[in-house]
PDB file of C-alpha atoms in Angstrom:
ATOM      1  CA  UNK A  12       0.121   0.065   0.039  1.00 79.00           C
ATOM      2  CA  UNK A  13       1.389   3.265  -1.029  1.00 90.00           C
ATOM      3  CA  UNK A  14       0.981   5.964   1.571  1.00 91.00           C
ATOM      4  CA  UNK A  15      -0.149   9.505   0.326  1.00 91.00           C
ATOM      5  CA  UNK A  16       3.114  11.245   1.615  1.00 95.00           C
ATOM      6  CA  UNK A  17       5.213   9.145  -0.785  1.00 96.00           C
ATOM      7  CA  UNK A  18       2.706   9.463  -3.765  1.00 96.00           C
ATOM      8  CA  UNK A  19       2.884  13.363  -3.094  1.00 97.00           C
ATOM      9  CA  UNK A  20       6.688  12.998  -3.340  1.00 97.00           C
ATOM     10  CA  UNK A  21       6.283  11.114  -6.507  1.00 97.00           C
ATOM     11  CA  UNK A  22       3.832  13.648  -8.035  1.00 98.00           C
ATOM     12  CA  UNK A  23       6.311  16.435  -7.432  1.00 98.00           C
ATOM     13  CA  UNK A  24       8.896  14.399  -9.221  1.00 98.00           C
ATOM     14  CA  UNK A  25       6.422  14.050 -12.153  1.00 98.00           C
ATOM     15  CA  UNK A  26       5.774  17.786 -12.096  1.00 98.00           C
ATOM     16  CA  UNK A  27       9.306  18.434 -12.564  1.00 98.00           C
ATOM     17  CA  UNK A  28       9.221  16.124 -15.594  1.00 98.00           C
ATOM     18  CA  UNK A  29       5.969  18.226 -17.101  1.00 98.00           C
ATOM     19  CA  UNK A  30       7.935  21.377 -16.469  1.00 98.00           C
ATOM     20  CA  UNK A  31      10.815  20.242 -18.584  1.00 98.00           C
ATOM     21  CA  UNK A  32       8.511  18.807 -21.230  1.00 98.00           C
ATOM     22  CA  UNK A  33       6.682  22.170 -21.365  1.00 98.00           C
ATOM     23  CA  UNK A  34      10.005  24.004 -21.763  1.00 98.00           C
ATOM     24  CA  UNK A  35      11.172  21.778 -24.668  1.00 98.00           C
ATOM     25  CA  UNK A  36       7.587  22.186 -26.378  1.00 98.00           C
ATOM     26  CA  UNK A  37       7.853  25.932 -26.030  1.00 98.00           C
ATOM     27  CA  UNK A  38      11.451  26.096 -27.460  1.00 98.00           C
ATOM     28  CA  UNK A  39      10.167  24.071 -30.467  1.00 98.00           C
ATOM     29  CA  UNK A  40       6.790  25.310 -31.018  1.00 98.00           C
ATOM     30  CA  UNK A  41       5.072  22.183 -30.270  1.00 98.00           C
ATOM     31  CA  UNK A  42       1.599  21.754 -29.221  1.00 98.00           C
ATOM     32  CA  UNK A  43       0.287  19.646 -26.438  1.00 98.00           C
ATOM     33  CA  UNK A  44      -2.516  19.621 -23.977  1.00 98.00           C
ATOM     34  CA  UNK A  45      -3.076  17.773 -20.528  1.00 98.00           C
ATOM     35  CA  UNK A  46      -5.357  14.723 -20.912  1.00 98.00           C
ATOM     36  CA  UNK A  47      -7.424  12.255 -18.840  1.00 96.00           C
ATOM     37  CA  UNK A  48      -6.884  12.342 -15.180  1.00 96.00           C
ATOM     38  CA  UNK A  49      -4.298  15.126 -15.206  1.00 98.00           C
ATOM     39  CA  UNK A  50      -6.865  17.462 -17.035  1.00 98.00           C
ATOM     40  CA  UNK A  51      -9.436  16.376 -14.571  1.00 98.00           C
ATOM     41  CA  UNK A  52      -7.255  17.056 -11.818  1.00 98.00           C
ATOM     42  CA  UNK A  53      -6.423  20.471 -13.143  1.00 98.00           C
ATOM     43  CA  UNK A  54     -10.057  21.300 -13.603  1.00 98.00           C
ATOM     44  CA  UNK A  55     -11.326  19.768 -10.314  1.00 98.00           C
ATOM     45  CA  UNK A  56      -8.239  20.107  -8.095  1.00 98.00           C
ATOM     46  CA  UNK A  57      -6.098  22.857  -9.938  1.00 98.00           C
ATOM     47  CA  UNK A  58      -3.370  20.057  -9.756  1.00 98.00           C
ATOM     48  CA  UNK A  59      -3.117  16.257  -9.091  1.00 98.00           C
ATOM     49  CA  UNK A  60      -5.916  14.195  -8.332  1.00 97.00           C
ATOM     50  CA  UNK A  61      -4.601  13.371  -4.784  1.00 96.00           C
ATOM     51  CA  UNK A  62      -4.606   9.556  -5.445  1.00 95.00           C
ATOM     52  CA  UNK A  63      -3.280  10.079  -9.101  1.00 96.00           C
ATOM     53  CA  UNK A  64       0.055   8.337  -9.895  1.00 96.00           C
ATOM     54  CA  UNK A  65       0.879   9.790 -13.311  1.00 96.00           C
ATOM     55  CA  UNK A  66       0.551  12.634 -15.769  1.00 98.00           C
ATOM     56  CA  UNK A  67      -1.170  12.190 -18.994  1.00 97.00           C
ATOM     57  CA  UNK A  68      -0.219  14.477 -22.158  1.00 98.00           C
ATOM     58  CA  UNK A  69      -1.454  14.370 -25.610  1.00 98.00           C
ATOM     59  CA  UNK A  70       0.185  15.918 -28.883  1.00 98.00           C
ATOM     60  CA  UNK A  71      -0.606  16.128 -32.513  1.00 98.00           C
ATOM     61  CA  UNK A  72       1.041  13.209 -34.052  1.00 98.00           C
ATOM     62  CA  UNK A  73       3.269  15.545 -36.154  1.00 98.00           C
ATOM     63  CA  UNK A  74       4.518  17.441 -32.838  1.00 98.00           C
ATOM     64  CA  UNK A  75       4.825  13.975 -30.922  1.00 98.00           C
ATOM     65  CA  UNK A  76       7.183  12.619 -33.649  1.00 98.00           C
ATOM     66  CA  UNK A  77       9.080  16.062 -33.597  1.00 98.00           C
ATOM     67  CA  UNK A  78       9.610  15.851 -29.869  1.00 98.00           C
ATOM     68  CA  UNK A  79      10.992  12.494 -30.153  1.00 98.00           C
ATOM     69  CA  UNK A  80      13.736  13.650 -32.449  1.00 98.00           C
ATOM     70  CA  UNK A  81      14.575  17.147 -30.841  1.00 98.00           C
ATOM     71  CA  UNK A  82      13.939  16.375 -26.853  1.00 97.00           C
ATOM     72  CA  UNK A  83      17.159  17.152 -24.896  1.00 97.00           C
ATOM     73  CA  UNK A  84      16.457  15.964 -21.581  1.00 98.00           C
ATOM     74  CA  UNK A  85      18.476  16.280 -18.148  1.00 97.00           C
ATOM     75  CA  UNK A  86      20.318  13.061 -16.986  1.00 97.00           C
ATOM     76  CA  UNK A  87      17.696  12.208 -14.488  1.00 97.00           C
ATOM     77  CA  UNK A  88      14.798  11.911 -17.209  1.00 98.00           C
ATOM     78  CA  UNK A  89      14.701   9.024 -19.729  1.00 98.00           C
ATOM     79  CA  UNK A  90      12.658   9.174 -22.788  1.00 98.00           C
ATOM     80  CA  UNK A  91      11.122   5.729 -23.111  1.00 98.00           C
ATOM     81  CA  UNK A  92      10.109   4.270 -26.404  1.00 97.00           C
ATOM     82  CA  UNK A  93      10.178   0.617 -28.070  1.00 94.00           C
ATOM     83  CA  UNK A  94      13.352   2.007 -29.585  1.00 96.00           C
ATOM     84  CA  UNK A  95      15.150   3.508 -26.538  1.00 97.00           C
ATOM     85  CA  UNK A  96      14.044   0.603 -24.302  1.00 97.00           C
ATOM     86  CA  UNK A  97      13.865  -2.624 -26.178  1.00 95.00           C
ATOM     87  CA  UNK A  98      12.032  -4.518 -23.471  1.00 93.00           C
ATOM     88  CA  UNK A  99       9.113  -1.788 -23.185  1.00 93.00           C
ATOM     89  CA  UNK A 100       6.095  -3.557 -24.766  1.00 89.00           C
ATOM     90  CA  UNK A 101       3.890  -0.383 -25.404  1.00 90.00           C
ATOM     91  CA  UNK A 102       3.669   1.935 -28.642  1.00 94.00           C
ATOM     92  CA  UNK A 103       3.383   5.436 -27.051  1.00 96.00           C
ATOM     93  CA  UNK A 104       6.179   7.284 -25.225  1.00 98.00           C
ATOM     94  CA  UNK A 105       6.921   7.899 -21.568  1.00 98.00           C
ATOM     95  CA  UNK A 106       9.186  10.224 -19.725  1.00 98.00           C
ATOM     96  CA  UNK A 107      10.604   8.227 -16.759  1.00 98.00           C
ATOM     97  CA  UNK A 108      12.347   9.847 -13.792  1.00 98.00           C
ATOM     98  CA  UNK A 109      15.297   7.913 -12.206  1.00 97.00           C
ATOM     99  CA  UNK A 110      14.594   9.489  -8.715  1.00 98.00           C
ATOM    100  CA  UNK A 111      11.744   7.139  -8.054  1.00 97.00           C
ATOM    101  CA  UNK A 112      10.551   3.655  -9.207  1.00 96.00           C
ATOM    102  CA  UNK A 113       6.892   2.893  -9.573  1.00 96.00           C
ATOM    103  CA  UNK A 114       5.647  -0.812  -9.618  1.00 94.00           C
ATOM    104  CA  UNK A 115       2.198  -0.985 -11.152  1.00 89.00           C
ATOM    105  CA  UNK A 116      -0.189  -3.938  -9.948  1.00 86.00           C
ATOM    106  CA  UNK A 117       0.263  -5.816 -13.579  1.00 82.00           C
ATOM    107  CA  UNK A 118       3.824  -5.523 -12.834  1.00 87.00           C
ATOM    108  CA  UNK A 119       3.830  -7.036  -9.308  1.00 87.00           C
ATOM    109  CA  UNK A 120       5.786 -10.198  -8.706  1.00 85.00           C
ATOM    110  CA  UNK A 121       7.025 -10.079 -12.178  1.00 87.00           C
ATOM    111  CA  UNK A 122      10.605  -9.989 -13.754  1.00 87.00           C
ATOM    112  CA  UNK A 123      10.469  -6.683 -15.543  1.00 89.00           C
ATOM    113  CA  UNK A 124      13.383  -5.514 -17.651  1.00 92.00           C
ATOM    114  CA  UNK A 125      12.244  -2.279 -18.816  1.00 95.00           C
ATOM    115  CA  UNK A 126      12.796   1.215 -17.021  1.00 96.00           C
ATOM    116  CA  UNK A 127      10.026   1.504 -14.364  1.00 96.00           C
ATOM    117  CA  UNK A 128      10.771   5.135 -13.336  1.00 97.00           C
ATOM    118  CA  UNK A 129       7.620   7.341 -12.241  1.00 98.00           C
ATOM    119  CA  UNK A 130       6.274   8.512 -15.545  1.00 97.00           C
ATOM    120  CA  UNK A 131       4.534  11.024 -17.800  1.00 98.00           C
ATOM    121  CA  UNK A 132       2.383   9.445 -20.759  1.00 97.00           C
ATOM    122  CA  UNK A 133       2.638  11.057 -24.121  1.00 98.00           C
ATOM    123  CA  UNK A 134      -0.114  10.165 -26.425  1.00 97.00           C
ATOM    124  CA  UNK A 135      -0.087  11.034 -30.155  1.00 97.00           C
ATOM    125  CA  UNK A 136      -3.394  12.259 -31.648  1.00 98.00           C
ATOM    126  CA  UNK A 137      -5.034  12.201 -34.897  1.00 98.00           C
ATOM    127  CA  UNK A 138      -7.950  14.176 -36.692  1.00 98.00           C
ATOM    128  CA  UNK A 139     -10.548  12.494 -38.789  1.00 98.00           C
ATOM    129  CA  UNK A 140     -13.786  13.478 -40.675  1.00 98.00           C
ATOM    130  CA  UNK A 141     -16.587  13.074 -38.367  1.00 97.00           C
ATOM    131  CA  UNK A 142     -18.962  10.418 -39.676  1.00 97.00           C
ATOM    132  CA  UNK A 143     -20.782   7.403 -38.107  1.00 97.00           C
ATOM    133  CA  UNK A 144     -18.787   5.141 -40.345  1.00 98.00           C
ATOM    134  CA  UNK A 145     -15.382   6.509 -38.961  1.00 97.00           C
ATOM    135  CA  UNK A 146     -16.337   6.613 -35.445  1.00 97.00           C
ATOM    136  CA  UNK A 147     -17.399   3.032 -35.711  1.00 97.00           C
ATOM    137  CA  UNK A 148     -14.219   1.966 -37.468  1.00 97.00           C
ATOM    138  CA  UNK A 149     -12.337   3.901 -34.689  1.00 97.00           C
ATOM    139  CA  UNK A 150     -14.102   2.079 -31.904  1.00 95.00           C
ATOM    140  CA  UNK A 151     -13.723  -1.322 -33.386  1.00 96.00           C
ATOM    141  CA  UNK A 152     -10.098  -0.736 -34.201  1.00 96.00           C
ATOM    142  CA  UNK A 153      -9.575  -0.035 -30.589  1.00 95.00           C
ATOM    143  CA  UNK A 154     -11.339  -3.047 -29.590  1.00 94.00           C
ATOM    144  CA  UNK A 155      -8.685  -5.088 -31.570  1.00 94.00           C
ATOM    145  CA  UNK A 156      -5.698  -2.913 -30.498  1.00 94.00           C
ATOM    146  CA  UNK A 157      -6.580  -3.800 -26.787  1.00 92.00           C
ATOM    147  CA  UNK A 158      -6.883  -7.374 -27.601  1.00 92.00           C
ATOM    148  CA  UNK A 159      -3.450  -7.282 -29.253  1.00 92.00           C
ATOM    149  CA  UNK A 160      -1.747  -5.238 -26.468  1.00 88.00           C
ATOM    150  CA  UNK A 161       0.575  -6.516 -23.639  1.00 82.00           C
ATOM    151  CA  UNK A 162      -1.100  -6.812 -20.286  1.00 79.00           C
ATOM    152  CA  UNK A 163      -1.444  -3.523 -18.664  1.00 80.00           C
ATOM    153  CA  UNK A 164      -3.725  -1.400 -16.354  1.00 69.00           C
ATOM    154  CA  UNK A 165      -5.935  -0.644 -19.378  1.00 74.00           C
ATOM    155  CA  UNK A 166      -5.411  -3.913 -21.272  1.00 79.00           C
ATOM    156  CA  UNK A 167      -5.764  -6.644 -18.492  1.00 77.00           C
ATOM    157  CA  UNK A 168      -6.692  -9.756 -20.815  1.00 79.00           C
ATOM    158  CA  UNK A 169      -4.362  -8.434 -23.811  1.00 82.00           C
ATOM    159  CA  UNK A 170      -2.114 -10.616 -25.724  1.00 88.00           C
ATOM    160  CA  UNK A 171       1.094  -8.847 -26.974  1.00 88.00           C
ATOM    161  CA  UNK A 172       1.024  -8.848 -30.825  1.00 93.00           C
ATOM    162  CA  UNK A 173       3.158  -5.929 -32.222  1.00 91.00           C
ATOM    163  CA  UNK A 174       2.733  -6.784 -35.736  1.00 94.00           C
ATOM    164  CA  UNK A 175      -1.251  -6.941 -35.801  1.00 95.00           C
ATOM    165  CA  UNK A 176      -1.118  -3.420 -33.614  1.00 95.00           C
ATOM    166  CA  UNK A 177       1.146  -1.844 -36.210  1.00 95.00           C
ATOM    167  CA  UNK A 178      -1.365  -2.521 -38.939  1.00 97.00           C
ATOM    168  CA  UNK A 179      -4.316  -1.374 -36.828  1.00 96.00           C
ATOM    169  CA  UNK A 180      -2.372   1.817 -35.958  1.00 96.00           C
ATOM    170  CA  UNK A 181      -1.775   2.404 -39.582  1.00 97.00           C
ATOM    171  CA  UNK A 182      -5.506   1.849 -40.425  1.00 96.00           C
ATOM    172  CA  UNK A 183      -6.201   4.878 -38.289  1.00 97.00           C
ATOM    173  CA  UNK A 184      -3.245   6.899 -39.575  1.00 97.00           C
ATOM    174  CA  UNK A 185      -4.528   6.620 -42.937  1.00 97.00           C
ATOM    175  CA  UNK A 186      -7.820   8.434 -41.997  1.00 97.00           C
ATOM    176  CA  UNK A 187      -5.624  11.463 -40.619  1.00 98.00           C
ATOM    177  CA  UNK A 188      -6.767  14.853 -41.937  1.00 98.00           C
ATOM    178  CA  UNK A 189      -4.114  16.995 -40.465  1.00 98.00           C
ATOM    179  CA  UNK A 190      -4.673  20.192 -38.363  1.00 98.00           C
ATOM    180  CA  UNK A 191      -5.712  22.709 -40.820  1.00 96.00           C
ATOM    181  CA  UNK A 192      -9.547  22.113 -40.699  1.00 96.00           C
ATOM    182  CA  UNK A 193     -11.771  22.873 -37.960  1.00 96.00           C
ATOM    183  CA  UNK A 194     -14.658  20.505 -39.039  1.00 97.00           C
ATOM    184  CA  UNK A 195     -12.897  17.336 -37.930  1.00 98.00           C
ATOM    185  CA  UNK A 196     -12.692  15.256 -34.847  1.00 98.00           C
ATOM    186  CA  UNK A 197      -9.630  14.572 -32.638  1.00 98.00           C
ATOM    187  CA  UNK A 198      -8.857  10.822 -31.803  1.00 98.00           C
ATOM    188  CA  UNK A 199      -6.215   8.808 -30.094  1.00 97.00           C
ATOM    189  CA  UNK A 200      -3.969   7.238 -32.796  1.00 96.00           C
ATOM    190  CA  UNK A 201      -3.656   3.815 -31.402  1.00 91.00           C
ATOM    191  CA  UNK A 202      -0.407   3.660 -29.630  1.00 92.00           C
ATOM    192  CA  UNK A 203      -2.184   3.936 -26.335  1.00 87.00           C
ATOM    193  CA  UNK A 204      -5.244   1.545 -26.658  1.00 81.00           C
ATOM    194  CA  UNK A 205      -7.228   2.730 -23.770  1.00 79.00           C
ATOM    195  CA  UNK A 206     -10.651   4.545 -24.393  1.00 81.00           C
ATOM    196  CA  UNK A 207     -11.802   5.097 -27.948  1.00 89.00           C
ATOM    197  CA  UNK A 208     -12.992   8.686 -27.066  1.00 96.00           C
ATOM    198  CA  UNK A 209     -13.223  11.487 -29.719  1.00 97.00           C
ATOM    199  CA  UNK A 210     -13.404  15.268 -29.428  1.00 98.00           C
ATOM    200  CA  UNK A 211     -14.666  18.176 -31.730  1.00 98.00           C
ATOM    201  CA  UNK A 212     -11.797  20.026 -33.214  1.00 98.00           C
ATOM    202  CA  UNK A 213     -13.544  23.336 -32.349  1.00 98.00           C
ATOM    203  CA  UNK A 214     -13.660  22.509 -28.747  1.00 98.00           C
ATOM    204  CA  UNK A 215      -9.905  21.616 -28.475  1.00 98.00           C
ATOM    205  CA  UNK A 216      -8.368  24.430 -30.485  1.00 98.00           C
ATOM    206  CA  UNK A 217      -7.273  27.086 -29.876  1.00 98.00           C
ATOM    207  CA  UNK A 218      -5.288  25.559 -26.706  1.00 98.00           C
ATOM    208  CA  UNK A 219      -5.606  27.676 -23.654  1.00 98.00           C
ATOM    209  CA  UNK A 220      -3.639  27.836 -20.442  1.00 98.00           C
ATOM    210  CA  UNK A 221      -4.788  26.044 -17.170  1.00 98.00           C
ATOM    211  CA  UNK A 222      -3.556  26.041 -13.650  1.00 98.00           C
ATOM    212  CA  UNK A 223      -1.988  22.931 -12.462  1.00 98.00           C
ATOM    213  CA  UNK A 224      -0.044  22.791  -9.291  1.00 98.00           C
ATOM    214  CA  UNK A 225       0.428  26.568  -9.069  1.00 98.00           C
ATOM    215  CA  UNK A 226       1.768  26.688 -12.680  1.00 98.00           C
ATOM    216  CA  UNK A 227       0.230  27.096 -16.213  1.00 98.00           C
ATOM    217  CA  UNK A 228       0.254  24.392 -18.786  1.00 98.00           C
ATOM    218  CA  UNK A 229      -1.765  23.972 -22.055  1.00 98.00           C
ATOM    219  CA  UNK A 230      -5.167  22.316 -22.072  1.00 98.00           C
ATOM    220  CA  UNK A 231      -7.918  22.122 -24.602  1.00 98.00           C
ATOM    221  CA  UNK A 232     -10.121  25.301 -25.114  1.00 98.00           C
ATOM    222  CA  UNK A 233     -13.120  23.483 -23.575  1.00 98.00           C
ATOM    223  CA  UNK A 234     -11.904  20.985 -20.934  1.00 98.00           C
ATOM    224  CA  UNK A 235     -15.509  20.232 -20.121  1.00 98.00           C
ATOM    225  CA  UNK A 236     -16.334  18.877 -23.412  1.00 98.00           C
ATOM    226  CA  UNK A 237     -13.076  17.003 -23.306  1.00 98.00           C
ATOM    227  CA  UNK A 238     -13.845  15.309 -20.060  1.00 98.00           C
ATOM    228  CA  UNK A 239     -17.660  14.644 -20.786  1.00 97.00           C
ATOM    229  CA  UNK A 240     -16.193  12.553 -23.767  1.00 97.00           C
ATOM    230  CA  UNK A 241     -13.706  10.657 -21.477  1.00 96.00           C
ATOM    231  CA  UNK A 242     -15.997   9.985 -18.379  1.00 94.00           C
ATOM    232  CA  UNK A 243     -19.647   8.886 -18.265  1.00 89.00           C
ATOM    233  CA  UNK A 244     -20.060   9.901 -14.674  1.00 92.00           C
ATOM    234  CA  UNK A 245     -20.185  13.441 -13.030  1.00 95.00           C
ATOM    235  CA  UNK A 246     -16.414  14.028 -12.884  1.00 96.00           C
ATOM    236  CA  UNK A 247     -16.763  17.253 -10.839  1.00 97.00           C
ATOM    237  CA  UNK A 248     -18.066  15.110  -7.939  1.00 96.00           C
ATOM    238  CA  UNK A 249     -15.533  13.448  -5.875  1.00 95.00           C
ATOM    239  CA  UNK A 250     -15.922   9.486  -5.927  1.00 93.00           C
ATOM    240  CA  UNK A 251     -16.609   7.646  -2.874  1.00 93.00           C
ATOM    241  CA  UNK A 252     -13.576   6.877  -0.762  1.00 90.00           C
ATOM    242  CA  UNK A 253     -13.505   3.236  -1.780  1.00 89.00           C
ATOM    243  CA  UNK A 254     -13.108   4.152  -5.392  1.00 88.00           C
ATOM    244  CA  UNK A 255     -10.468   6.653  -4.732  1.00 91.00           C
ATOM    245  CA  UNK A 256      -7.699   4.060  -5.778  1.00 88.00           C
ATOM    246  CA  UNK A 257      -3.927   4.382  -6.593  1.00 90.00           C
ATOM    247  CA  UNK A 258      -3.173   2.148  -9.670  1.00 85.00           C
ATOM    248  CA  UNK A 259       0.253   1.441  -8.466  1.00 90.00           C
ATOM    249  CA  UNK A 260       1.355  -1.204  -6.161  1.00 92.00           C
ATOM    250  CA  UNK A 261       4.559   0.260  -4.874  1.00 94.00           C
ATOM    251  CA  UNK A 262       6.844   3.415  -5.243  1.00 96.00           C
ATOM    252  CA  UNK A 263      10.445   3.419  -4.209  1.00 96.00           C
ATOM    253  CA  UNK A 264      12.738   6.416  -3.979  1.00 97.00           C
ATOM    254  CA  UNK A 265      16.321   6.007  -5.715  1.00 89.00           C
TER     255      UNK A 265
END
């Protein structure tokens, strides 16, 4: 069981990584926005959800690819991809800190050879034409992606099949419309096969600043549109205490 003091220490390490990430994005004119639980934390708590154990960021896929090329990180932050960490089983990138290690429940009692530093998730995003046919294809593709992904919090029954995932990701990328039109919808590109949520372009752009832990970071223009597409419940209400669960099993400081 992780105590909240240790979790808070880990959150502040993650915040340092987010600050460094934001600095690089500003230097290279890269777009990003807070996503998922991090965006919810910003809206509801003006910072971390007290029991959250990671940071979620999204980027247009072109900016994401450029970040992977240009990012010069301090020695205590590792940019984790399948290329930089051959044992890493997932298709999206993470920033990992060497200041603390996090063991997630799906990693408990297993021999893990990839970097397990506390992390910031970075998700590449696409735009597609808004149609019932495209949304159905998106949702069906994500169902297949989850079935063919390594076991994780979001894919507890997955079976790792990189070649199948690569074909499915390319299926979505073939629909990509770029970022010059405002009549599209924004979707997750498939590298992170969690929720097949989609967002109206006009509700995400232009991005705006939002407060997070006393600092300013970028967020969707309309955070409530974004969050309502992800969460089916009243996300502004705190969940009952028994549902305020930390996703990780253990945090150790190095």
